[in-house]
Amino acid sequence: MTECGWLLSVEDISSIIQSLAVSAVAIPAFLGINSWRKEHVGKRKLQLAEEVLAATYELQSVIEWVRHPASWGDEGNERPNREDEPINRQRLNDAYYSRIARLKADSQQFSKLHAIRPVFRAYFGERAQEPLQVLFTTRNRINSAVAALINQREGEELPQDLRQHYESIIWDMSTPDQPDEVKREVNLAVSQLEAICFPILRTK
């Protein structure tokens, strides 16, 4: 072997050794970063699961309270343009409007969950946030039903079946053995969210 060939071989070996040394440092570092990322994502998913599930339970209770059929005291008397109504109509419309008043009183609970939704969707996927939409849809249905019941022209009445339909949305018609349609939908959404979050929470 010539001296030049020997020198090249030494340089090659030196280059290989340097590459191995770099790899020996880089590979564990990469694996460490990857492990840290997985741990960070896991902790964030755990935090989100706790926050979203707790907020969902709160809204489930809020919706139950909003739909409680009874009205108390002066609930609903802040309703605009009520002074021109006959007293019987005024009382009925106040009872309807009390649903909106209760929703407004707990609007922060909806805002809190609404703020978390995009991040929850990013970590858990589009389908995971579908149960959350049920809660917001229920709120919108209650608002729309109240508006339909109150905003009638003088001397006009809703058909009885339509009035009963709207009242079944704003008032809980459940029995001890049979939840009504709205309550079933909310309970199902909560169960679906529990199925998503519980496996994450049990890894805690």
mmCIF file of N, CA and C in Angstrom, residues 72-195:
data_model
loop_
_atom_site.group_PDB
_atom_site.id
_atom_site.type_symbol
_atom_site.label_atom_id
_atom_site.label_comp_id
_atom_site.label_asym_id
_atom_site.label_seq_id
_atom_site.Cartn_x
_atom_site.Cartn_y
_atom_site.Cartn_z
ATOM 1 N N TRP A 72 -89.685 31.380 39.400
ATOM 2 C CA TRP A 72 -89.769 31.918 40.746
ATOM 3 C C TRP A 72 -89.677 33.439 40.740
ATOM 4 N N GLY A 73 -90.396 34.061 41.676
ATOM 5 C CA GLY A 73 -90.270 35.490 41.915
ATOM 6 C C GLY A 73 -90.473 36.326 40.671
ATOM 7 N N ASP A 74 -89.486 37.158 40.426
ATOM 8 C CA ASP A 74 -89.568 38.104 39.316
ATOM 9 C C ASP A 74 -88.816 37.625 38.082
ATOM 10 N N GLU A 75 -88.594 36.330 37.971
ATOM 11 C CA GLU A 75 -87.892 35.810 36.796
ATOM 12 C C GLU A 75 -88.628 36.216 35.518
ATOM 13 N N GLY A 76 -87.903 36.762 34.596
ATOM 14 C CA GLY A 76 -88.472 37.106 33.299
ATOM 15 C C GLY A 76 -89.058 38.491 33.209
ATOM 16 N N ASN A 77 -89.135 39.219 34.351
ATOM 17 C CA ASN A 77 -89.798 40.527 34.286
ATOM 18 C C ASN A 77 -88.903 41.623 33.701
ATOM 19 N N GLU A 78 -87.657 41.275 33.352
ATOM 20 C CA GLU A 78 -86.801 42.241 32.659
ATOM 21 C C GLU A 78 -87.024 42.190 31.148
ATOM 22 N N ARG A 79 -87.970 41.385 30.727
ATOM 23 C CA ARG A 79 -88.266 41.214 29.303
ATOM 24 C C ARG A 79 -88.731 42.535 28.700
ATOM 25 N N PRO A 80 -88.189 42.920 27.557
ATOM 26 C CA PRO A 80 -88.585 44.197 26.943
ATOM 27 C C PRO A 80 -90.017 44.154 26.398
ATOM 28 N N ASN A 81 -90.676 45.300 26.414
ATOM 29 C CA ASN A 81 -92.007 45.501 25.812
ATOM 30 C C ASN A 81 -93.099 44.654 26.458
ATOM 31 N N ARG A 82 -92.937 44.315 27.713
ATOM 32 C CA ARG A 82 -93.952 43.490 28.379
ATOM 33 C C ARG A 82 -95.111 44.325 28.922
ATOM 34 N N GLU A 83 -94.899 45.627 29.103
ATOM 35 C CA GLU A 83 -95.908 46.461 29.769
ATOM 36 C C GLU A 83 -97.204 46.570 28.975
ATOM 37 N N ASP A 84 -97.136 46.396 27.668
ATOM 38 C CA ASP A 84 -98.323 46.566 26.825
ATOM 39 C C ASP A 84 -99.146 45.293 26.690
ATOM 40 N N GLU A 85 -98.727 44.235 27.338
ATOM 41 C CA GLU A 85 -99.422 42.947 27.198
ATOM 42 C C GLU A 85 -100.504 42.792 28.264
ATOM 43 N N PRO A 86 -101.580 42.077 27.954
ATOM 44 C CA PRO A 86 -102.550 41.715 28.989
ATOM 45 C C PRO A 86 -101.846 40.931 30.093
ATOM 46 N N ILE A 87 -102.326 41.046 31.313
ATOM 47 C CA ILE A 87 -101.624 40.493 32.468
ATOM 48 C C ILE A 87 -101.407 38.989 32.351
ATOM 49 N N ASN A 88 -102.413 38.258 31.865
ATOM 50 C CA ASN A 88 -102.256 36.807 31.745
ATOM 51 C C ASN A 88 -101.186 36.455 30.710
ATOM 52 N N ARG A 89 -101.224 37.187 29.605
ATOM 53 C CA ARG A 89 -100.223 36.949 28.567
ATOM 54 C C ARG A 89 -98.841 37.352 29.061
ATOM 55 N N GLN A 90 -98.795 38.412 29.811
ATOM 56 C CA GLN A 90 -97.526 38.894 30.355
ATOM 57 C C GLN A 90 -96.885 37.848 31.260
ATOM 58 N N ARG A 91 -97.676 37.248 32.114
ATOM 59 C CA ARG A 91 -97.137 36.238 33.038
ATOM 60 C C ARG A 91 -96.633 35.009 32.284
ATOM 61 N N LEU A 92 -97.396 34.597 31.272
ATOM 62 C CA LEU A 92 -96.976 33.429 30.499
ATOM 63 C C LEU A 92 -95.684 33.723 29.743
ATOM 64 N N ASN A 93 -95.626 34.890 29.121
ATOM 65 C CA ASN A 93 -94.419 35.245 28.377
ATOM 66 C C ASN A 93 -93.214 35.426 29.301
ATOM 67 N N ASP A 94 -93.467 35.937 30.511
ATOM 68 C CA ASP A 94 -92.379 36.035 31.492
ATOM 69 C C ASP A 94 -91.839 34.647 31.835
ATOM 70 N N ALA A 95 -92.752 33.691 31.981
ATOM 71 C CA ALA A 95 -92.331 32.313 32.274
ATOM 72 C C ALA A 95 -91.507 31.745 31.123
ATOM 73 N N TYR A 96 -91.932 32.044 29.901
ATOM 74 C CA TYR A 96 -91.138 31.615 28.743
ATOM 75 C C TYR A 96 -89.756 32.282 28.768
ATOM 76 N N TYR A 97 -89.767 33.595 28.983
ATOM 77 C CA TYR A 97 -88.527 34.367 28.892
ATOM 78 C C TYR A 97 -87.538 34.007 29.999
ATOM 79 N N SER A 98 -88.028 33.489 31.101
ATOM 80 C CA SER A 98 -87.124 33.124 32.198
ATOM 81 C C SER A 98 -86.078 32.110 31.750
ATOM 82 N N ARG A 99 -86.381 31.326 30.702
ATOM 83 C CA ARG A 99 -85.387 30.381 30.161
ATOM 84 C C ARG A 99 -84.182 31.138 29.595
ATOM 85 N N ILE A 100 -84.482 32.218 28.865
ATOM 86 C CA ILE A 100 -83.402 33.030 28.301
ATOM 87 C C ILE A 100 -82.626 33.737 29.407
ATOM 88 N N ALA A 101 -83.351 34.217 30.425
ATOM 89 C CA ALA A 101 -82.683 34.885 31.546
ATOM 90 C C ALA A 101 -81.708 33.938 32.236
ATOM 91 N N ARG A 102 -82.099 32.686 32.385
ATOM 92 C CA ARG A 102 -81.210 31.709 33.021
ATOM 93 C C ARG A 102 -79.998 31.409 32.140
ATOM 94 N N LEU A 103 -80.229 31.311 30.843
ATOM 95 C CA LEU A 103 -79.101 31.094 29.933
ATOM 96 C C LEU A 103 -78.117 32.259 29.998
ATOM 97 N N LYS A 104 -78.639 33.473 30.051
ATOM 98 C CA LYS A 104 -77.760 34.642 30.135
ATOM 99 C C LYS A 104 -76.973 34.640 31.438
ATOM 100 N N ALA A 105 -77.617 34.228 32.521
ATOM 101 C CA ALA A 105 -76.944 34.211 33.823
ATOM 102 C C ALA A 105 -75.756 33.256 33.835
ATOM 103 N N ASP A 106 -75.835 32.196 33.033
ATOM 104 C CA ASP A 106 -74.760 31.199 32.991
ATOM 105 C C ASP A 106 -74.017 31.230 31.660
ATOM 106 N N SER A 107 -74.029 32.374 30.998
ATOM 107 C CA SER A 107 -73.389 32.460 29.680
ATOM 108 C C SER A 107 -71.884 32.217 29.749
ATOM 109 N N GLN A 108 -71.268 32.531 30.894
ATOM 110 C CA GLN A 108 -69.825 32.320 31.024
ATOM 111 C C GLN A 108 -69.454 30.846 30.916
ATOM 112 N N GLN A 109 -70.349 29.966 31.360
ATOM 113 C CA GLN A 109 -70.070 28.532 31.264
ATOM 114 C C GLN A 109 -69.981 28.111 29.795
ATOM 115 N N PHE A 110 -70.882 28.645 28.984
ATOM 116 C CA PHE A 110 -70.826 28.349 27.550
ATOM 117 C C PHE A 110 -69.578 28.967 26.917
ATOM 118 N N SER A 111 -69.246 30.182 27.333
ATOM 119 C CA SER A 111 -68.068 30.852 26.776
ATOM 120 C C SER A 111 -66.791 30.086 27.099
ATOM 121 N N LYS A 112 -66.722 29.541 28.300
ATOM 122 C CA LYS A 112 -65.528 28.793 28.706
ATOM 123 C C LYS A 112 -65.328 27.564 27.830
ATOM 124 N N LEU A 113 -66.404 26.825 27.604
ATOM 125 C CA LEU A 113 -66.287 25.632 26.766
ATOM 126 C C LEU A 113 -66.027 26.011 25.310
ATOM 127 N N HIS A 114 -66.654 27.090 24.868
ATOM 128 C CA HIS A 114 -66.446 27.539 23.484
ATOM 129 C C HIS A 114 -64.979 27.885 23.237
ATOM 130 N N ALA A 115 -64.323 28.468 24.231
ATOM 131 C CA ALA A 115 -62.920 28.858 24.084
ATOM 132 C C ALA A 115 -61.996 27.646 23.995
ATOM 133 N N ILE A 116 -62.370 26.543 24.641
ATOM 134 C CA ILE A 116 -61.523 25.345 24.652
ATOM 135 C C ILE A 116 -61.706 24.516 23.386
ATOM 136 N N ARG A 117 -62.838 24.641 22.730
ATOM 137 C CA ARG A 117 -63.184 23.745 21.619
ATOM 138 C C ARG A 117 -62.130 23.646 20.520
ATOM 139 N N PRO A 118 -61.573 24.748 20.025
ATOM 140 C CA PRO A 118 -60.594 24.612 18.932
ATOM 141 C C PRO A 118 -59.365 23.785 19.318
ATOM 142 N N VAL A 119 -58.860 23.989 20.537
ATOM 143 C CA VAL A 119 -57.687 23.231 20.981
ATOM 144 C C VAL A 119 -58.055 21.765 21.184
ATOM 145 N N PHE A 120 -59.237 21.528 21.753
ATOM 146 C CA PHE A 120 -59.701 20.153 21.949
ATOM 147 C C PHE A 120 -59.814 19.444 20.607
ATOM 148 N N ARG A 121 -60.335 20.140 19.624
ATOM 149 C CA ARG A 121 -60.459 19.574 18.277
ATOM 150 C C ARG A 121 -59.088 19.261 17.689
ATOM 151 N N ALA A 122 -58.112 20.146 17.918
ATOM 152 C CA ALA A 122 -56.766 19.942 17.371
ATOM 153 C C ALA A 122 -56.106 18.689 17.942
ATOM 154 N N TYR A 123 -56.347 18.405 19.206
ATOM 155 C CA TYR A 123 -55.713 17.254 19.854
ATOM 156 C C TYR A 123 -56.512 15.966 19.689
ATOM 157 N N PHE A 124 -57.836 16.077 19.636
ATOM 158 C CA PHE A 124 -58.673 14.877 19.647
ATOM 159 C C PHE A 124 -59.383 14.614 18.321
ATOM 160 N N GLY A 125 -59.381 15.577 17.411
ATOM 161 C CA GLY A 125 -59.998 15.365 16.115
ATOM 162 C C GLY A 125 -61.391 15.961 16.009
ATOM 163 N N GLU A 126 -61.862 16.073 14.767
ATOM 164 C CA GLU A 126 -63.150 16.698 14.471
ATOM 165 C C GLU A 126 -64.308 15.981 15.158
ATOM 166 N N ARG A 127 -64.335 14.672 15.088
ATOM 167 C CA ARG A 127 -65.469 13.922 15.638
ATOM 168 C C ARG A 127 -65.548 14.048 17.150
ATOM 169 N N ALA A 128 -64.410 14.264 17.793
ATOM 170 C CA ALA A 128 -64.400 14.346 19.255
ATOM 171 C C ALA A 128 -65.156 15.566 19.765
ATOM 172 N N GLN A 129 -65.215 16.633 18.959
ATOM 173 C CA GLN A 129 -65.900 17.834 19.433
ATOM 174 C C GLN A 129 -67.373 17.877 19.029
ATOM 175 N N GLU A 130 -67.835 16.865 18.311
ATOM 176 C CA GLU A 130 -69.250 16.829 17.917
ATOM 177 C C GLU A 130 -70.196 16.776 19.123
ATOM 178 N N PRO A 131 -69.888 15.996 20.186
ATOM 179 C CA PRO A 131 -70.779 16.028 21.357
ATOM 180 C C PRO A 131 -70.891 17.418 21.976
ATOM 181 N N LEU A 132 -69.822 18.202 21.903
ATOM 182 C CA LEU A 132 -69.868 19.559 22.451
ATOM 183 C C LEU A 132 -70.859 20.423 21.683
ATOM 184 N N GLN A 133 -70.950 20.199 20.379
ATOM 185 C CA GLN A 133 -71.860 20.982 19.554
ATOM 186 C C GLN A 133 -73.304 20.769 19.972
ATOM 187 N N VAL A 134 -73.621 19.589 20.481
ATOM 188 C CA VAL A 134 -74.991 19.300 20.933
ATOM 189 C C VAL A 134 -75.405 20.284 22.021
ATOM 190 N N LEU A 135 -74.489 20.612 22.924
ATOM 191 C CA LEU A 135 -74.803 21.535 24.016
ATOM 192 C C LEU A 135 -75.112 22.930 23.482
ATOM 193 N N PHE A 136 -74.327 23.388 22.519
ATOM 194 C CA PHE A 136 -74.566 24.713 21.949
ATOM 195 C C PHE A 136 -75.825 24.722 21.082
ATOM 196 N N THR A 137 -76.074 23.627 20.387
ATOM 197 C CA THR A 137 -77.300 23.519 19.595
ATOM 198 C C THR A 137 -78.525 23.542 20.498
ATOM 199 N N THR A 138 -78.430 22.875 21.638
ATOM 200 C CA THR A 138 -79.540 22.874 22.599
ATOM 201 C C THR A 138 -79.823 24.284 23.095
ATOM 202 N N ARG A 139 -78.779 25.022 23.408
ATOM 203 C CA ARG A 139 -78.968 26.423 23.827
ATOM 204 C C ARG A 139 -79.673 27.226 22.730
ATOM 205 N N ASN A 140 -79.237 27.058 21.496
ATOM 206 C CA ASN A 140 -79.845 27.799 20.384
ATOM 207 C C ASN A 140 -81.305 27.405 20.181
ATOM 208 N N ARG A 141 -81.593 26.130 20.344
ATOM 209 C CA ARG A 141 -82.981 25.663 20.193
ATOM 210 C C ARG A 141 -83.877 26.278 21.263
ATOM 211 N N ILE A 142 -83.368 26.380 22.485
ATOM 212 C CA ILE A 142 -84.154 26.980 23.565
ATOM 213 C C ILE A 142 -84.422 28.452 23.259
ATOM 214 N N ASN A 143 -83.393 29.167 22.852
ATOM 215 C CA ASN A 143 -83.564 30.587 22.503
ATOM 216 C C ASN A 143 -84.584 30.768 21.383
ATOM 217 N N SER A 144 -84.492 29.939 20.358
ATOM 218 C CA SER A 144 -85.403 30.049 19.211
ATOM 219 C C SER A 144 -86.832 29.703 19.604
ATOM 220 N N ALA A 145 -86.991 28.688 20.448
ATOM 221 C CA ALA A 145 -88.331 28.281 20.876
ATOM 222 C C ALA A 145 -88.986 29.370 21.716
ATOM 223 N N VAL A 146 -88.220 29.984 22.608
ATOM 224 C CA VAL A 146 -88.761 31.080 23.421
ATOM 225 C C VAL A 146 -89.194 32.238 22.521
ATOM 226 N N ALA A 147 -88.370 32.580 21.559
ATOM 227 C CA ALA A 147 -88.708 33.674 20.643
ATOM 228 C C ALA A 147 -89.991 33.371 19.875
ATOM 229 N N ALA A 148 -90.147 32.131 19.434
ATOM 230 C CA ALA A 148 -91.345 31.751 18.684
ATOM 231 C C ALA A 148 -92.594 31.817 19.559
ATOM 232 N N LEU A 149 -92.458 31.466 20.829
ATOM 233 C CA LEU A 149 -93.605 31.471 21.747
ATOM 234 C C LEU A 149 -94.017 32.890 22.127
ATOM 235 N N ILE A 150 -93.047 33.783 22.246
ATOM 236 C CA ILE A 150 -93.338 35.145 22.702
ATOM 237 C C ILE A 150 -93.721 36.075 21.553
ATOM 238 N N ASN A 151 -93.023 35.962 20.454
ATOM 239 C CA ASN A 151 -93.179 36.935 19.363
ATOM 240 C C ASN A 151 -94.353 36.589 18.455
ATOM 241 N N GLN A 152 -95.540 36.754 19.002
ATOM 242 C CA GLN A 152 -96.762 36.544 18.230
ATOM 243 C C GLN A 152 -97.513 37.869 18.125
ATOM 244 N N ARG A 153 -98.146 38.056 17.005
ATOM 245 C CA ARG A 153 -98.932 39.270 16.836
ATOM 246 C C ARG A 153 -100.159 39.221 17.737
ATOM 247 N N GLU A 154 -100.592 40.408 18.126
ATOM 248 C CA GLU A 154 -101.756 40.501 19.006
ATOM 249 C C GLU A 154 -102.968 39.842 18.353
ATOM 250 N N GLY A 155 -103.629 38.995 19.108
ATOM 251 C CA GLY A 155 -104.805 38.302 18.612
ATOM 252 C C GLY A 155 -104.503 37.005 17.903
ATOM 253 N N GLU A 156 -103.220 36.710 17.671
ATOM 254 C CA GLU A 156 -102.844 35.465 17.008
ATOM 255 C C GLU A 156 -102.334 34.459 18.039
ATOM 256 N N GLU A 157 -102.598 33.202 17.779
ATOM 257 C CA GLU A 157 -102.121 32.128 18.647
ATOM 258 C C GLU A 157 -101.445 31.070 17.791
ATOM 259 N N LEU A 158 -100.408 30.487 18.333
ATOM 260 C CA LEU A 158 -99.768 29.372 17.638
ATOM 261 C C LEU A 158 -100.694 28.168 17.629
ATOM 262 N N PRO A 159 -100.666 27.359 16.588
ATOM 263 C CA PRO A 159 -101.391 26.084 16.635
ATOM 264 C C PRO A 159 -100.949 25.287 17.863
ATOM 265 N N GLN A 160 -101.875 24.574 18.461
ATOM 266 C CA GLN A 160 -101.584 23.900 19.724
ATOM 267 C C GLN A 160 -100.403 22.934 19.614
ATOM 268 N N ASP A 161 -100.348 22.169 18.516
ATOM 269 C CA ASP A 161 -99.260 21.201 18.393
ATOM 270 C C ASP A 161 -97.903 21.892 18.273
ATOM 271 N N LEU A 162 -97.873 23.053 17.605
ATOM 272 C CA LEU A 162 -96.619 23.786 17.470
ATOM 273 C C LEU A 162 -96.220 24.418 18.803
ATOM 274 N N ARG A 163 -97.206 24.955 19.511
ATOM 275 C CA ARG A 163 -96.918 25.525 20.827
ATOM 276 C C ARG A 163 -96.387 24.455 21.772
ATOM 277 N N GLN A 164 -96.993 23.276 21.757
ATOM 278 C CA GLN A 164 -96.529 22.185 22.613
ATOM 279 C C GLN A 164 -95.123 21.731 22.226
ATOM 280 N N HIS A 165 -94.836 21.760 20.932
ATOM 281 C CA HIS A 165 -93.495 21.392 20.473
ATOM 282 C C HIS A 165 -92.450 22.347 21.044
ATOM 283 N N TYR A 166 -92.728 23.645 20.949
ATOM 284 C CA TYR A 166 -91.779 24.627 21.478
ATOM 285 C C TYR A 166 -91.654 24.510 22.995
ATOM 286 N N GLU A 167 -92.777 24.294 23.658
ATOM 287 C CA GLU A 167 -92.734 24.158 25.117
ATOM 288 C C GLU A 167 -91.959 22.918 25.544
ATOM 289 N N SER A 168 -91.998 21.876 24.732
ATOM 290 C CA SER A 168 -91.244 20.661 25.070
ATOM 291 C C SER A 168 -89.736 20.879 24.945
ATOM 292 N N ILE A 169 -89.351 21.910 24.210
ATOM 293 C CA ILE A 169 -87.928 22.249 24.100
ATOM 294 C C ILE A 169 -87.479 23.060 25.307
ATOM 295 N N ILE A 170 -88.289 24.020 25.721
ATOM 296 C CA ILE A 170 -87.856 24.920 26.800
ATOM 297 C C ILE A 170 -88.167 24.371 28.187
ATOM 298 N N TRP A 171 -89.126 23.465 28.299
ATOM 299 C CA TRP A 171 -89.492 22.889 29.589
ATOM 300 C C TRP A 171 -89.177 21.400 29.614
ATOM 301 N N ASP A 172 -88.593 20.962 30.697
ATOM 302 C CA ASP A 172 -88.246 19.549 30.852
ATOM 303 C C ASP A 172 -89.517 18.741 31.105
ATOM 304 N N MET A 173 -89.838 17.853 30.173
ATOM 305 C CA MET A 173 -91.032 17.017 30.278
ATOM 306 C C MET A 173 -90.695 15.595 30.730
ATOM 307 N N SER A 174 -89.499 15.403 31.260
ATOM 308 C CA SER A 174 -89.061 14.059 31.639
ATOM 309 C C SER A 174 -89.871 13.521 32.811
ATOM 310 N N THR A 175 -89.938 12.205 32.880
ATOM 311 C CA THR A 175 -90.467 11.507 34.047
ATOM 312 C C THR A 175 -89.295 10.804 34.723
ATOM 313 N N PRO A 176 -89.475 10.316 35.946
ATOM 314 C CA PRO A 176 -88.368 9.620 36.612
ATOM 315 C C PRO A 176 -87.805 8.458 35.803
ATOM 316 N N ASP A 177 -88.649 7.817 35.010
ATOM 317 C CA ASP A 177 -88.205 6.651 34.242
ATOM 318 C C ASP A 177 -87.889 6.963 32.786
ATOM 319 N N GLN A 178 -88.297 8.131 32.316
ATOM 320 C CA GLN A 178 -88.168 8.412 30.884
ATOM 321 C C GLN A 178 -87.751 9.861 30.650
ATOM 322 N N PRO A 179 -86.478 10.105 30.320
ATOM 323 C CA PRO A 179 -86.076 11.473 29.975
ATOM 324 C C PRO A 179 -86.712 11.905 28.659
ATOM 325 N N ASP A 180 -86.990 13.186 28.541
ATOM 326 C CA ASP A 180 -87.581 13.664 27.288
ATOM 327 C C ASP A 180 -86.505 13.762 26.200
ATOM 328 N N GLU A 181 -86.920 14.174 25.006
ATOM 329 C CA GLU A 181 -86.018 14.142 23.851
ATOM 330 C C GLU A 181 -84.775 15.008 24.054
ATOM 331 N N VAL A 182 -84.975 16.224 24.539
ATOM 332 C CA VAL A 182 -83.837 17.129 24.722
ATOM 333 C C VAL A 182 -82.862 16.566 25.745
ATOM 334 N N LYS A 183 -83.393 16.063 26.836
ATOM 335 C CA LYS A 183 -82.525 15.509 27.883
ATOM 336 C C LYS A 183 -81.788 14.276 27.383
ATOM 337 N N ARG A 184 -82.453 13.451 26.588
ATOM 338 C CA ARG A 184 -81.787 12.269 26.020
ATOM 339 C C ARG A 184 -80.619 12.680 25.129
ATOM 340 N N GLU A 185 -80.830 13.703 24.322
ATOM 341 C CA GLU A 185 -79.767 14.159 23.420
ATOM 342 C C GLU A 185 -78.567 14.684 24.206
ATOM 343 N N VAL A 186 -78.834 15.458 25.246
ATOM 344 C CA VAL A 186 -77.743 15.998 26.067
ATOM 345 C C VAL A 186 -77.021 14.876 26.799
ATOM 346 N N ASN A 187 -77.788 13.952 27.384
ATOM 347 C CA ASN A 187 -77.171 12.835 28.107
ATOM 348 C C ASN A 187 -76.324 11.968 27.176
ATOM 349 N N LEU A 188 -76.809 11.758 25.952
ATOM 350 C CA LEU A 188 -76.045 10.972 24.983
ATOM 351 C C LEU A 188 -74.741 11.679 24.626
ATOM 352 N N ALA A 189 -74.800 12.978 24.440
ATOM 353 C CA ALA A 189 -73.588 13.741 24.121
ATOM 354 C C ALA A 189 -72.570 13.641 25.254
ATOM 355 N N VAL A 190 -73.039 13.718 26.482
ATOM 356 C CA VAL A 190 -72.140 13.593 27.635
ATOM 357 C C VAL A 190 -71.515 12.201 27.673
ATOM 358 N N SER A 191 -72.318 11.177 27.420
ATOM 359 C CA SER A 191 -71.798 9.801 27.402
ATOM 360 C C SER A 191 -70.751 9.616 26.304
ATOM 361 N N GLN A 192 -70.993 10.202 25.141
ATOM 362 C CA GLN A 192 -70.029 10.106 24.039
ATOM 363 C C GLN A 192 -68.716 10.794 24.399
ATOM 364 N N LEU A 193 -68.808 11.922 25.072
ATOM 365 C CA LEU A 193 -67.596 12.628 25.475
ATOM 366 C C LEU A 193 -66.853 11.851 26.563
ATOM 367 N N GLU A 194 -67.590 11.232 27.468
ATOM 368 C CA GLU A 194 -66.951 10.396 28.488
ATOM 369 C C GLU A 194 -66.175 9.249 27.849
ATOM 370 N N ALA A 195 -66.742 8.668 26.789
ATOM 371 C CA ALA A 195 -66.061 7.568 26.091
ATOM 372 C C ALA A 195 -64.750 8.031 25.460
#
